[in-house]
Amino acid sequence: MFQRGAPRIRAFSEAVGMVSWIKCRPLLACDDGGVKLRVLGRSRALSTARRFLLALTMCVSICTAGRAQSVLTYHASADRSGNYVMPGLTFERASKLHRDFFFDGRIAGSVYAQPLFWRSKRTGRPLVIVATESNNVYALDASTGKPLWKRHLGQPVGLSKLPCGNIDPIGITGTPVIDESRAALYLDAMIDTGSGLHAQHMLFGLSLEDGSTLPGFPIDVAQVLGAQGMSFAPRVQNQRGALVTAEGTLFVPYGGHFGDCGAYHGWVVGVQLDPPHSVKAWSTRGIGGGIWAPGGIAYDGRALIVATGNTEDVRDFADGEAVILLNPDLKTSDDPRTFFAPADWQGLDSADADLGGANPLTFNIRDAAGEARFVLALGKDGKAYLLNRDNLGGVGGALKVVPVSRSAIRTSPSVYPAYSGVFVAFRGAGIACPVSNQRPNLTVLRIQAHPSPTLSTAWCGAFDGRGSPAVTTTDGRSNPVVWIVGAEGDNRLHGFRGDTGEPLFTGGGADEAMGNVRRFSTILAAFGKLFVAADDRVYAFKL
C-alpha cells in the first residue's frame, strides 16, 4: 500500500526530477501559474516506469500551456479560417467546460473586436490583447486577467457628432493585428479631435511589451491620403473589418456607418511597416460599396480578398456587391478573373442586400482528383456563392449559387475539414436543415470539389444570438467543435459537435452567464482557454 510520508514525497520528487530531465518549460508556464499533483487513494510506491509516466504527463500539461501559439489576427489566421488548434479540447472535454472565476478580465468600454493572444519573448508572459470602443487597449495576463499595461489613445467619437450610426461612442471597432516579428500591435482608432464635429481615423502602432507608441505613428488617414490627391471623408467612414499584415504592409479596410449616410466608399489602405511608412490605397469607384464584415480582409498568401456592400445611384458596375481580389500593391484591373458580382447585383443594391455582410472565406480542397482553390461568399440575400479563386468569373461567374439561409448572413464564417471536402459554419437560419428545430440560427454547409462542386446543408444548430462561429480542433481536423456566442441574445457560449451538430456545451450554469456581448462577437481560443469579450469585461472558460 502507498504509505504516508517519505515514500510518497520521494515518488513525487523523482517525478519532478524527470520533468526537469526531459527539459520541460518551468512550472510558471502553466496557465494557473503552477502545477499541483494530487495522489488519490492508496497504492504501492510508484515504480520507476509509473513515475516516468507521471512525469511525462506533467510535462505534456506544462509544455502545452507553455507552447501556446500566438493568435495574431482575426479568426486565427489571415485566411479567416476560424480553426483554432486546442490539443486537449476533445468532444468529451468540451462538454465539461466551465467559466474561470479566477480570471479578472475587467476593462472599460464596449468591445466589437476579437481579442488576440501573444506571449512576450522578453518576459515570457502570456498576454490577451483587447481593444474597446472607448479607445482603450489592454494587455491582460492570460492566467489572471489582470492588466499588465493599458493605453488610452484619445477621446472616442460620440454618436451625436456623426451623421448616422449605431455604435456610441465609436473608437476601436475593427480587430487589430499583431506583427510578431516587430512585437507590434496595429489598429485604427476613431478619435474626437475636439474641433467642432471633426473626427479622424488614426492608425496606431503600439509596442506589445509596454503599449508605447512606435516611431512614425499615429498616422492620420485622411491627411496622408489627401496629400496624394485622394479624398477620404473620416466622419462618414467606419472601420469595422479586421486588419491584416502581408508582405511588410499593414492593410486596413473601411466601410460606412449603419444608415449608409454620406458619400463613403469601400477602402483598403496599405501602410508600409518599415519607415517612412509610405501609404497607398484602393477604393470603390461608386459611392458606397463598404467593406463591412468583421472579418475584413482575407489574405491567402498571394492576394487580398474583400467583399463589398451596396453602391448607390450607379447604372454600371462600380465595385459594389462584389468579391474583389487585390494584389498587395493595391492595383486592380477590369479582368473578370479578379472580381465577382452576382448577375442581379443591381437588385441587391436596391434591396440593400449586401454581398459584403460576411467576409469572403478562402480554402483549398484536396482529394483523389486533385486540389481546387475556392472562395465562398455569403450574402444578406441568404445565398452562398462558391467561386474559383484562380478565376473569380466577373459578373455572374460563380461556380455555384445556392440559397442556404432564410435570414440575412452578416457575420464571419469558419471552415474546417470534412471527409473529401470541408464544412463551413455561419450564423444564419438554415434552409434544408436535416433535423428541424425551433431556432436554426447556426448553419453548417458541406462543400465538395469533385466530380463537380457541390454545396449542401450538413446540420443546423439552435441558439439565441448574433455571434460569429469559430472552430476548435485537437490537431487541425480531429474533434471539431463549433463555438458561437449568443451575442445580444442569451449572452452565453455554445458549443456543437462539428461533424453532427450535437450540442456539447450550452453556456454552463446560472452563474456562468456573461454581461452584454456585442453583435458579431467571436471567441479567442488560446492558452488552454476560450476567451469572450463583452462590455467592460473579458470572460475566460477553461477545462
Coordinates of C-alpha atoms in Angstrom, one line a residue:
M1 CA 0.0 0.0 0.0
F2 CA 1.1 3.6 -0.6
Q3 CA 2.4 4.7 2.8
R4 CA 2.1 8.2 4.2
G5 CA 5.2 10.3 4.4
A6 CA 8.6 9.8 2.8
P7 CA 7.8 7.2 0.0
R8 CA 5.1 9.4 -1.4
I9 CA 7.3 12.5 -1.2
R10 CA 10.2 10.7 -2.7
A11 CA 8.0 9.4 -5.6
F12 CA 6.8 13.0 -6.2
S13 CA 10.4 14.3 -6.1
E14 CA 11.6 11.7 -8.5
A15 CA 8.7 12.6 -10.9
V16 CA 9.6 16.3 -10.7
G17 CA 13.2 15.3 -11.4
M18 CA 12.1 13.5 -14.5
V19 CA 10.2 16.6 -15.6
S20 CA 13.5 18.5 -15.3
W21 CA 15.4 15.8 -17.1
I22 CA 13.1 15.9 -20.2
K23 CA 13.6 19.7 -20.2
C24 CA 10.0 20.9 -19.9
R25 CA 9.3 24.6 -19.5
P26 CA 9.3 25.9 -16.0
L27 CA 6.2 25.4 -13.9
L28 CA 5.4 29.1 -14.4
A29 CA 4.5 28.3 -18.0
C30 CA 1.2 26.7 -16.8
D31 CA -1.9 28.6 -17.2
D32 CA -2.7 28.6 -13.5
G33 CA 0.9 29.7 -12.6
G34 CA 1.9 26.3 -11.3
V35 CA 1.2 22.6 -11.0
K36 CA -0.5 20.6 -8.3
L37 CA 0.0 16.9 -8.1
R38 CA -2.8 15.1 -6.3
V39 CA -2.4 11.4 -5.3
L40 CA -5.8 9.8 -4.9
G41 CA -6.4 6.6 -3.0
R42 CA -3.9 4.1 -1.8
S43 CA -1.4 2.1 -3.9
R44 CA 2.1 0.9 -3.8
A45 CA 5.0 3.2 -4.1
L46 CA 5.2 4.3 -7.7
S47 CA 7.5 2.2 -9.9
T48 CA 10.2 3.9 -11.9
A49 CA 8.1 3.4 -15.1
R50 CA 5.0 4.8 -13.5
R51 CA 7.0 7.8 -12.1
F52 CA 8.3 8.4 -15.6
L53 CA 4.7 8.3 -17.0
L54 CA 3.6 10.7 -14.3
A55 CA 6.5 13.0 -15.2
L56 CA 5.7 12.8 -18.9
T57 CA 2.0 13.6 -18.2
M58 CA 3.1 16.6 -16.2
C59 CA 5.4 17.6 -18.9
V60 CA 2.7 17.4 -21.6
S61 CA 0.4 19.6 -19.4
I62 CA 3.1 22.1 -18.6
C63 CA 4.6 22.3 -22.1
T64 CA 1.2 22.5 -23.8
A65 CA 0.4 25.7 -22.0
G66 CA 4.0 26.9 -22.5
R67 CA 3.9 26.3 -26.2
A68 CA 0.5 28.0 -26.7
Q69 CA 0.6 29.6 -30.2
S70 CA 0.1 33.2 -30.7
V71 CA -3.2 34.4 -32.2
L72 CA -2.1 37.4 -34.3
T73 CA -5.2 38.2 -36.3
Y74 CA -9.0 37.7 -36.5
H75 CA -10.2 34.1 -36.6
A76 CA -6.7 32.7 -36.0
S77 CA -5.2 33.2 -39.5
A78 CA -5.1 35.7 -42.3
D79 CA -7.3 33.4 -44.5
R80 CA -10.0 33.9 -41.7
S81 CA -10.5 30.1 -41.3
G82 CA -11.5 30.4 -37.7
N83 CA -9.9 27.0 -37.0
Y84 CA -8.0 27.0 -33.7
V85 CA -5.9 24.1 -32.6
M86 CA -6.5 23.1 -29.0
P87 CA -4.9 19.8 -28.3
G88 CA -6.8 18.9 -25.2
L89 CA -10.3 20.1 -26.2
T90 CA -11.9 16.8 -27.3
F91 CA -15.7 16.3 -27.7
E92 CA -15.9 14.8 -24.2
R93 CA -13.9 17.6 -22.5
A94 CA -15.8 20.3 -24.4
S95 CA -19.0 19.3 -22.5
K96 CA -17.2 19.9 -19.2
L97 CA -16.1 23.4 -20.0
H98 CA -16.7 26.0 -17.2
R99 CA -16.1 29.6 -16.6
D100 CA -12.8 30.5 -14.9
F101 CA -14.0 32.7 -12.0
F102 CA -10.4 33.5 -11.0
F103 CA -9.9 35.3 -14.3
D104 CA -10.5 39.0 -13.6
G105 CA -10.8 40.5 -17.1
R106 CA -12.2 43.9 -16.1
I107 CA -11.8 46.6 -18.8
A108 CA -13.6 49.8 -19.7
G109 CA -15.7 50.1 -22.8
S110 CA -17.8 48.0 -25.3
V111 CA -16.0 45.5 -27.4
Y112 CA -16.7 44.6 -31.0
A113 CA -13.2 43.5 -31.9
Q114 CA -11.9 40.0 -31.2
P115 CA -9.2 39.7 -28.5
L116 CA -5.8 38.4 -29.6
F117 CA -3.1 36.3 -27.8
W118 CA 0.7 36.9 -27.7
R119 CA 3.5 35.7 -25.5
S120 CA 6.3 38.2 -24.7
K121 CA 9.7 36.9 -25.8
R122 CA 11.3 39.2 -23.3
T123 CA 9.3 38.3 -20.2
G124 CA 7.6 35.0 -21.2
R125 CA 4.3 36.4 -20.1
P126 CA 1.2 35.3 -22.0
L127 CA -1.0 38.3 -22.9
V128 CA -4.6 38.7 -24.1
I129 CA -4.8 41.9 -26.1
V130 CA -8.2 43.6 -26.2
A131 CA -9.3 46.9 -27.7
T132 CA -12.5 48.8 -26.8
E133 CA -14.8 51.4 -28.3
S134 CA -13.6 53.8 -25.5
N135 CA -10.2 53.7 -27.3
N136 CA -8.6 51.7 -24.6
V137 CA -6.1 49.0 -25.4
Y138 CA -5.3 46.4 -22.7
A139 CA -2.7 43.7 -22.3
L140 CA -4.2 41.2 -19.8
D141 CA -2.3 38.4 -18.1
A142 CA -3.8 35.3 -19.7
S143 CA -3.7 33.5 -16.4
T144 CA -5.2 36.0 -14.1
G145 CA -6.9 38.6 -16.3
K146 CA -5.1 41.4 -14.6
P147 CA -3.9 44.2 -16.8
L148 CA -0.1 44.3 -17.4
W149 CA -0.4 47.5 -19.3
K150 CA -3.1 49.8 -20.6
R151 CA -3.2 52.6 -23.2
H152 CA -5.9 55.2 -23.8
L153 CA -5.4 56.5 -27.4
G154 CA -7.8 59.5 -27.4
Q155 CA -11.4 60.6 -27.0
P156 CA -13.8 58.4 -28.9
V157 CA -16.4 60.0 -31.1
G158 CA -20.0 60.3 -29.7
L159 CA -22.8 59.2 -32.0
S160 CA -24.3 62.7 -31.8
K161 CA -21.3 64.0 -33.7
L162 CA -21.8 61.6 -36.6
P163 CA -24.5 61.8 -39.4
C164 CA -25.6 58.2 -38.6
G165 CA -24.5 55.0 -37.0
N166 CA -25.4 52.6 -34.2
I167 CA -22.2 52.5 -32.0
D168 CA -21.9 55.0 -29.2
P169 CA -19.2 56.0 -28.6
I170 CA -17.2 54.8 -31.5
G171 CA -13.5 54.2 -31.1
I172 CA -11.8 50.9 -32.0
T173 CA -14.2 48.7 -33.8
G174 CA -12.2 46.5 -36.2
T175 CA -10.0 43.7 -34.8
P176 CA -6.3 44.9 -34.6
V177 CA -3.5 42.8 -36.0
I178 CA -0.1 41.7 -34.4
D179 CA 3.2 41.7 -36.3
E180 CA 5.1 39.2 -34.3
S181 CA 8.5 39.9 -35.9
R182 CA 8.2 43.5 -34.7
A183 CA 6.4 42.7 -31.4
A184 CA 3.9 45.3 -32.5
L185 CA 0.1 45.8 -32.5
Y186 CA -1.6 47.8 -35.2
L187 CA -5.1 49.3 -35.1
D188 CA -7.4 52.1 -36.3
A189 CA -9.0 54.3 -33.7
M190 CA -11.7 56.9 -34.4
I191 CA -10.8 60.0 -32.4
D192 CA -12.7 63.1 -31.5
T193 CA -10.2 65.9 -32.1
G194 CA -12.2 68.4 -30.1
S195 CA -12.7 70.8 -33.1
G196 CA -16.4 71.0 -33.6
L197 CA -17.8 68.0 -35.3
H198 CA -14.4 66.9 -36.6
A199 CA -13.4 63.3 -36.2
Q200 CA -10.4 61.5 -37.5
H201 CA -9.3 57.9 -38.2
M202 CA -5.8 57.4 -36.7
L203 CA -3.6 54.4 -37.3
F204 CA -1.6 53.4 -34.3
G205 CA 1.4 51.1 -33.9
L206 CA 2.0 50.0 -30.3
S207 CA 4.7 48.1 -28.7
L208 CA 3.3 44.8 -27.3
E209 CA 5.8 44.9 -24.4
D210 CA 4.6 48.1 -22.8
G211 CA 1.9 49.7 -25.1
S212 CA 4.2 52.6 -26.1
T213 CA 3.6 54.3 -29.5
L214 CA 6.0 53.2 -32.1
P215 CA 8.0 55.7 -34.1
G216 CA 6.1 57.1 -37.1
F217 CA 2.7 56.6 -35.5
P218 CA -0.1 57.6 -35.3
I219 CA -1.0 58.3 -38.9
D220 CA -3.9 60.5 -39.8
V221 CA -5.5 58.6 -42.7
A222 CA -7.4 61.5 -44.3
Q223 CA -4.3 63.7 -44.1
V224 CA -1.9 61.2 -45.8
L225 CA -4.4 60.3 -48.5
G226 CA -5.3 63.9 -49.1
A227 CA -1.6 64.6 -49.7
Q228 CA -1.8 62.1 -52.6
G229 CA -4.9 63.7 -54.1
M230 CA -7.4 61.2 -52.6
S231 CA -10.5 62.3 -50.8
F232 CA -11.2 60.3 -47.6
A233 CA -14.1 61.6 -45.5
P234 CA -13.4 60.3 -42.0
R235 CA -16.8 61.3 -40.5
V236 CA -18.7 59.0 -42.8
Q237 CA -16.2 56.2 -43.0
N238 CA -16.3 53.4 -40.4
Q239 CA -13.5 50.9 -39.7
R240 CA -15.4 47.7 -38.8
G241 CA -13.4 44.9 -40.6
A242 CA -10.3 43.2 -39.2
L243 CA -6.9 44.4 -40.2
V244 CA -4.2 42.2 -41.8
T245 CA -0.5 42.4 -42.5
A246 CA 1.1 40.9 -45.6
E247 CA 4.5 41.5 -47.4
G248 CA 5.6 44.1 -44.8
T249 CA 2.5 46.1 -45.2
L250 CA -0.5 46.8 -42.9
F251 CA -3.8 46.7 -44.7
V252 CA -6.9 48.4 -43.2
P253 CA -10.5 48.1 -44.6
Y254 CA -13.2 50.8 -44.4
G255 CA -16.9 51.0 -45.0
G256 CA -19.6 53.3 -43.7
H257 CA -21.9 53.7 -40.7
F258 CA -25.2 52.0 -40.1
G259 CA -27.7 54.0 -42.1
D260 CA -25.5 54.5 -45.2
C261 CA -25.1 58.2 -44.7
G262 CA -22.8 60.4 -46.7
A263 CA -20.5 59.8 -49.7
Y264 CA -18.5 57.0 -48.1
H265 CA -16.6 54.3 -50.2
G266 CA -15.1 50.9 -49.6
W267 CA -11.5 51.5 -49.0
V268 CA -8.3 49.4 -48.4
V269 CA -5.5 51.5 -47.1
G270 CA -2.0 50.0 -47.1
V271 CA 0.8 51.3 -44.8
Q272 CA 4.4 50.2 -45.2
L273 CA 5.6 49.0 -41.8
D274 CA 9.2 50.0 -42.3
P275 CA 9.9 53.7 -42.2
P276 CA 9.0 56.1 -43.7
H277 CA 5.6 54.3 -43.5
S278 CA 4.5 55.2 -47.1
V279 CA 0.8 54.8 -47.7
K280 CA -1.2 53.5 -50.7
A281 CA -4.9 52.9 -51.2
W282 CA -7.7 51.4 -53.3
S283 CA -11.4 52.5 -53.2
T284 CA -14.6 51.5 -54.9
R285 CA -15.5 53.6 -57.9
G286 CA -19.1 54.0 -56.9
I287 CA -20.3 55.7 -53.7
G288 CA -20.9 53.0 -51.1
G289 CA -19.5 49.5 -51.6
G290 CA -18.3 49.4 -48.0
I291 CA -16.2 46.6 -46.6
W292 CA -18.5 45.9 -43.6
A293 CA -17.8 42.4 -42.4
P294 CA -16.0 41.9 -39.0
G295 CA -13.5 39.5 -40.8
G296 CA -12.5 42.4 -43.0
I297 CA -9.7 41.4 -45.4
A298 CA -8.8 37.8 -46.2
Y299 CA -5.2 37.0 -47.4
D300 CA -4.4 33.7 -48.9
G301 CA -0.6 34.1 -49.2
R302 CA -0.9 35.6 -52.7
A303 CA -3.6 38.2 -52.7
L304 CA -6.0 40.3 -50.6
I305 CA -9.7 39.4 -51.0
V306 CA -12.6 41.6 -49.8
A307 CA -16.3 41.6 -50.2
T308 CA -18.2 44.9 -50.7
G309 CA -21.7 46.1 -50.0
N310 CA -24.3 48.1 -52.0
T311 CA -23.3 51.0 -54.1
E312 CA -25.6 54.0 -54.6
D313 CA -27.0 55.6 -57.8
V314 CA -24.9 53.6 -60.2
R315 CA -26.0 52.3 -63.6
D316 CA -22.9 50.3 -64.4
F317 CA -20.9 48.0 -62.2
A318 CA -18.8 50.2 -59.9
D319 CA -17.2 47.6 -57.4
G320 CA -20.3 47.1 -55.2
E321 CA -21.9 43.8 -54.3
A322 CA -18.6 42.1 -55.2
V323 CA -15.8 39.9 -54.2
I324 CA -12.6 41.6 -55.3
L325 CA -9.0 40.3 -55.5
L326 CA -6.4 42.9 -54.8
N327 CA -2.7 42.5 -55.3
P328 CA -0.6 43.8 -52.3
D329 CA 0.3 46.8 -54.4
L330 CA -3.5 47.6 -54.4
K331 CA -3.5 47.9 -58.2
T332 CA -6.6 46.5 -59.9
S333 CA -7.9 45.8 -63.4
D334 CA -11.1 45.0 -65.1
D335 CA -10.0 41.5 -65.7
P336 CA -13.0 39.3 -64.8
R337 CA -10.6 36.8 -63.2
T338 CA -10.0 39.3 -60.4
F339 CA -13.6 40.1 -59.3
F340 CA -17.1 38.6 -59.0
A341 CA -20.5 40.1 -58.7
P342 CA -23.9 38.4 -58.8
A343 CA -25.8 38.7 -62.0
D344 CA -28.5 40.6 -60.1
W345 CA -26.1 43.0 -58.4
Q346 CA -28.4 45.9 -59.2
G347 CA -31.3 44.3 -57.4
L348 CA -29.1 43.6 -54.4
D349 CA -28.1 47.3 -54.5
S350 CA -31.8 48.4 -54.5
A351 CA -32.7 45.9 -51.6
D352 CA -29.6 46.8 -49.5
A353 CA -28.9 43.0 -49.6
D354 CA -25.1 43.4 -49.3
L355 CA -22.8 40.6 -50.5
G356 CA -20.3 42.2 -48.1
G357 CA -22.2 41.3 -44.9
A358 CA -19.8 38.5 -44.3
N359 CA -16.2 38.4 -45.2
P360 CA -15.0 36.1 -48.1
L361 CA -13.6 32.7 -46.9
T362 CA -10.7 31.1 -48.7
F363 CA -9.9 27.4 -48.6
N364 CA -8.5 24.5 -50.7
I365 CA -10.0 21.1 -51.1
R366 CA -7.5 18.3 -51.8
D367 CA -8.9 14.9 -52.8
A368 CA -8.1 11.9 -55.0
A369 CA -8.9 14.0 -58.1
G370 CA -6.5 16.8 -57.2
E371 CA -6.7 20.2 -55.5
A372 CA -9.2 23.0 -56.0
R373 CA -8.9 26.6 -54.7
F374 CA -12.1 28.2 -53.7
V375 CA -13.6 31.4 -52.3
L376 CA -17.0 31.3 -50.5
A377 CA -19.1 34.5 -50.3
L378 CA -22.3 34.7 -48.2
G379 CA -24.8 37.4 -48.7
K380 CA -27.6 39.2 -47.0
D381 CA -29.8 37.7 -49.7
G382 CA -29.2 34.3 -47.9
K383 CA -27.3 32.8 -50.7
A384 CA -23.9 31.1 -50.8
Y385 CA -21.6 31.9 -53.8
L386 CA -18.9 29.4 -54.5
L387 CA -16.1 30.8 -56.6
N388 CA -12.9 29.6 -58.3
R389 CA -10.1 31.5 -56.6
D390 CA -8.0 31.4 -59.7
N391 CA -10.7 32.9 -61.8
L392 CA -13.5 34.7 -59.9
G393 CA -15.5 34.9 -63.0
G394 CA -16.7 38.6 -63.3
V395 CA -20.4 39.4 -63.2
G396 CA -22.4 36.2 -62.9
G397 CA -19.4 34.0 -62.9
A398 CA -19.9 31.8 -59.8
L399 CA -19.3 28.1 -59.9
K400 CA -22.4 27.5 -57.7
V401 CA -25.1 29.7 -56.2
V402 CA -27.3 28.1 -53.6
P403 CA -29.9 29.6 -51.2
V404 CA -28.7 28.5 -47.7
S405 CA -30.4 30.8 -45.2
R406 CA -33.8 32.2 -44.6
S407 CA -32.2 35.2 -42.9
A408 CA -29.6 37.7 -43.9
I409 CA -26.0 36.5 -43.4
R410 CA -23.9 39.2 -41.7
T411 CA -21.2 37.6 -39.6
S412 CA -17.9 35.8 -40.3
P413 CA -17.9 32.1 -41.3
S414 CA -15.4 29.5 -40.3
V415 CA -14.1 26.4 -42.2
Y416 CA -12.8 23.1 -41.1
P417 CA -12.1 19.7 -42.8
A418 CA -14.7 17.1 -43.7
Y419 CA -14.2 13.8 -45.4
S420 CA -13.4 14.6 -49.1
G421 CA -14.3 18.2 -48.6
V422 CA -14.9 20.9 -46.0
F423 CA -17.5 22.1 -43.5
V424 CA -18.4 25.9 -43.4
A425 CA -20.2 27.3 -40.3
F426 CA -22.1 30.6 -40.4
R427 CA -24.7 32.3 -38.4
G428 CA -28.0 32.2 -40.3
A429 CA -31.4 30.4 -40.3
G430 CA -30.6 27.4 -42.4
I431 CA -32.6 26.1 -45.3
A432 CA -32.9 22.3 -45.8
C433 CA -31.7 21.5 -42.3
P434 CA -31.6 17.7 -41.9
V435 CA -33.3 17.9 -38.5
S436 CA -35.9 20.6 -37.9
N437 CA -35.6 22.8 -34.8
Q438 CA -37.2 25.9 -33.5
R439 CA -34.2 28.3 -33.8
P440 CA -31.8 27.0 -36.5
N441 CA -29.6 30.1 -36.2
L442 CA -26.3 28.2 -36.8
T443 CA -25.9 26.5 -40.2
V444 CA -23.1 24.3 -41.3
L445 CA -22.6 23.6 -45.0
R446 CA -20.7 20.7 -46.6
I447 CA -18.7 21.5 -49.7
Q448 CA -17.0 19.0 -52.1
A449 CA -14.9 19.7 -55.2
H450 CA -15.2 16.6 -57.4
P451 CA -16.5 15.4 -59.7
S452 CA -18.1 18.8 -59.8
P453 CA -18.5 21.4 -56.9
T454 CA -21.4 20.6 -54.6
L455 CA -22.8 22.5 -51.6
S456 CA -25.4 21.2 -49.2
T457 CA -26.6 21.8 -45.6
A458 CA -24.9 19.3 -43.2
W459 CA -26.6 20.3 -40.0
C460 CA -28.2 23.2 -38.1
G461 CA -27.9 24.2 -34.5
A462 CA -30.2 26.2 -32.2
F463 CA -29.0 29.1 -30.1
D464 CA -30.1 32.7 -29.3
G465 CA -27.8 35.4 -30.5
R466 CA -25.8 37.1 -33.2
G467 CA -22.2 35.9 -32.8
S468 CA -19.7 34.7 -35.4
P469 CA -18.8 31.0 -35.2
A470 CA -15.3 29.6 -34.7
V471 CA -14.0 26.1 -34.5
T472 CA -11.6 24.3 -32.2
T473 CA -9.9 21.0 -33.3
T474 CA -7.3 19.0 -31.5
D475 CA -4.9 18.8 -34.5
G476 CA -6.4 20.9 -37.3
R477 CA -9.1 18.3 -38.2
S478 CA -10.0 15.9 -35.3
N479 CA -12.6 16.6 -32.6
P480 CA -14.1 19.7 -34.3
V481 CA -16.3 21.8 -32.0
V482 CA -18.1 24.8 -33.4
W483 CA -18.3 27.6 -30.9
I484 CA -20.7 30.5 -31.1
V485 CA -21.6 33.3 -28.7
G486 CA -25.2 34.3 -28.0
A487 CA -24.3 37.9 -28.6
E488 CA -27.2 40.3 -27.9
G489 CA -29.3 37.2 -27.2
D490 CA -28.7 34.9 -24.3
N491 CA -25.1 36.1 -23.9
R492 CA -23.9 32.5 -23.4
L493 CA -21.2 30.4 -25.0
H494 CA -22.5 27.5 -27.1
G495 CA -20.5 24.5 -28.5
F496 CA -21.7 22.0 -31.0
R497 CA -20.0 18.8 -32.3
G498 CA -18.7 19.8 -35.7
D499 CA -19.5 16.6 -37.6
T500 CA -23.0 16.0 -36.4
G501 CA -24.3 19.2 -34.7
E502 CA -24.9 17.6 -31.3
P503 CA -24.9 20.3 -28.6
L504 CA -21.9 19.8 -26.3
F505 CA -21.9 23.0 -24.2
T506 CA -24.9 25.3 -23.7
G507 CA -23.4 28.1 -21.6
G508 CA -23.0 26.5 -18.2
G509 CA -24.9 27.2 -15.0
A510 CA -26.8 30.3 -13.8
D511 CA -23.6 31.9 -12.5
E512 CA -21.8 31.5 -15.8
A513 CA -23.8 33.9 -18.0
M514 CA -21.8 36.8 -19.4
G515 CA -22.6 40.5 -19.4
N516 CA -23.8 42.2 -22.6
V517 CA -21.8 40.7 -25.6
R518 CA -21.9 42.9 -28.7
R519 CA -23.1 41.6 -32.1
F520 CA -20.7 39.6 -34.3
S521 CA -18.6 38.7 -31.2
T522 CA -16.4 35.6 -31.6
I523 CA -14.2 33.5 -29.4
L524 CA -10.4 33.6 -28.9
A525 CA -9.1 30.1 -28.3
A526 CA -5.6 30.1 -26.8
F527 CA -3.6 29.1 -23.7
G528 CA -6.0 26.2 -23.0
K529 CA -8.9 28.6 -22.6
L530 CA -11.7 30.2 -24.6
F531 CA -12.0 34.0 -24.2
V532 CA -15.0 36.1 -24.9
A533 CA -15.0 39.9 -24.8
A534 CA -18.1 41.7 -23.6
D535 CA -18.9 45.2 -22.3
D536 CA -16.4 46.1 -19.6
R537 CA -15.1 42.5 -19.2
V538 CA -13.3 39.7 -20.9
Y539 CA -14.5 36.2 -19.8
A540 CA -12.5 33.0 -19.8
F541 CA -13.7 29.5 -20.0
K542 CA -11.4 26.5 -19.2
L543 CA -11.5 22.7 -19.0

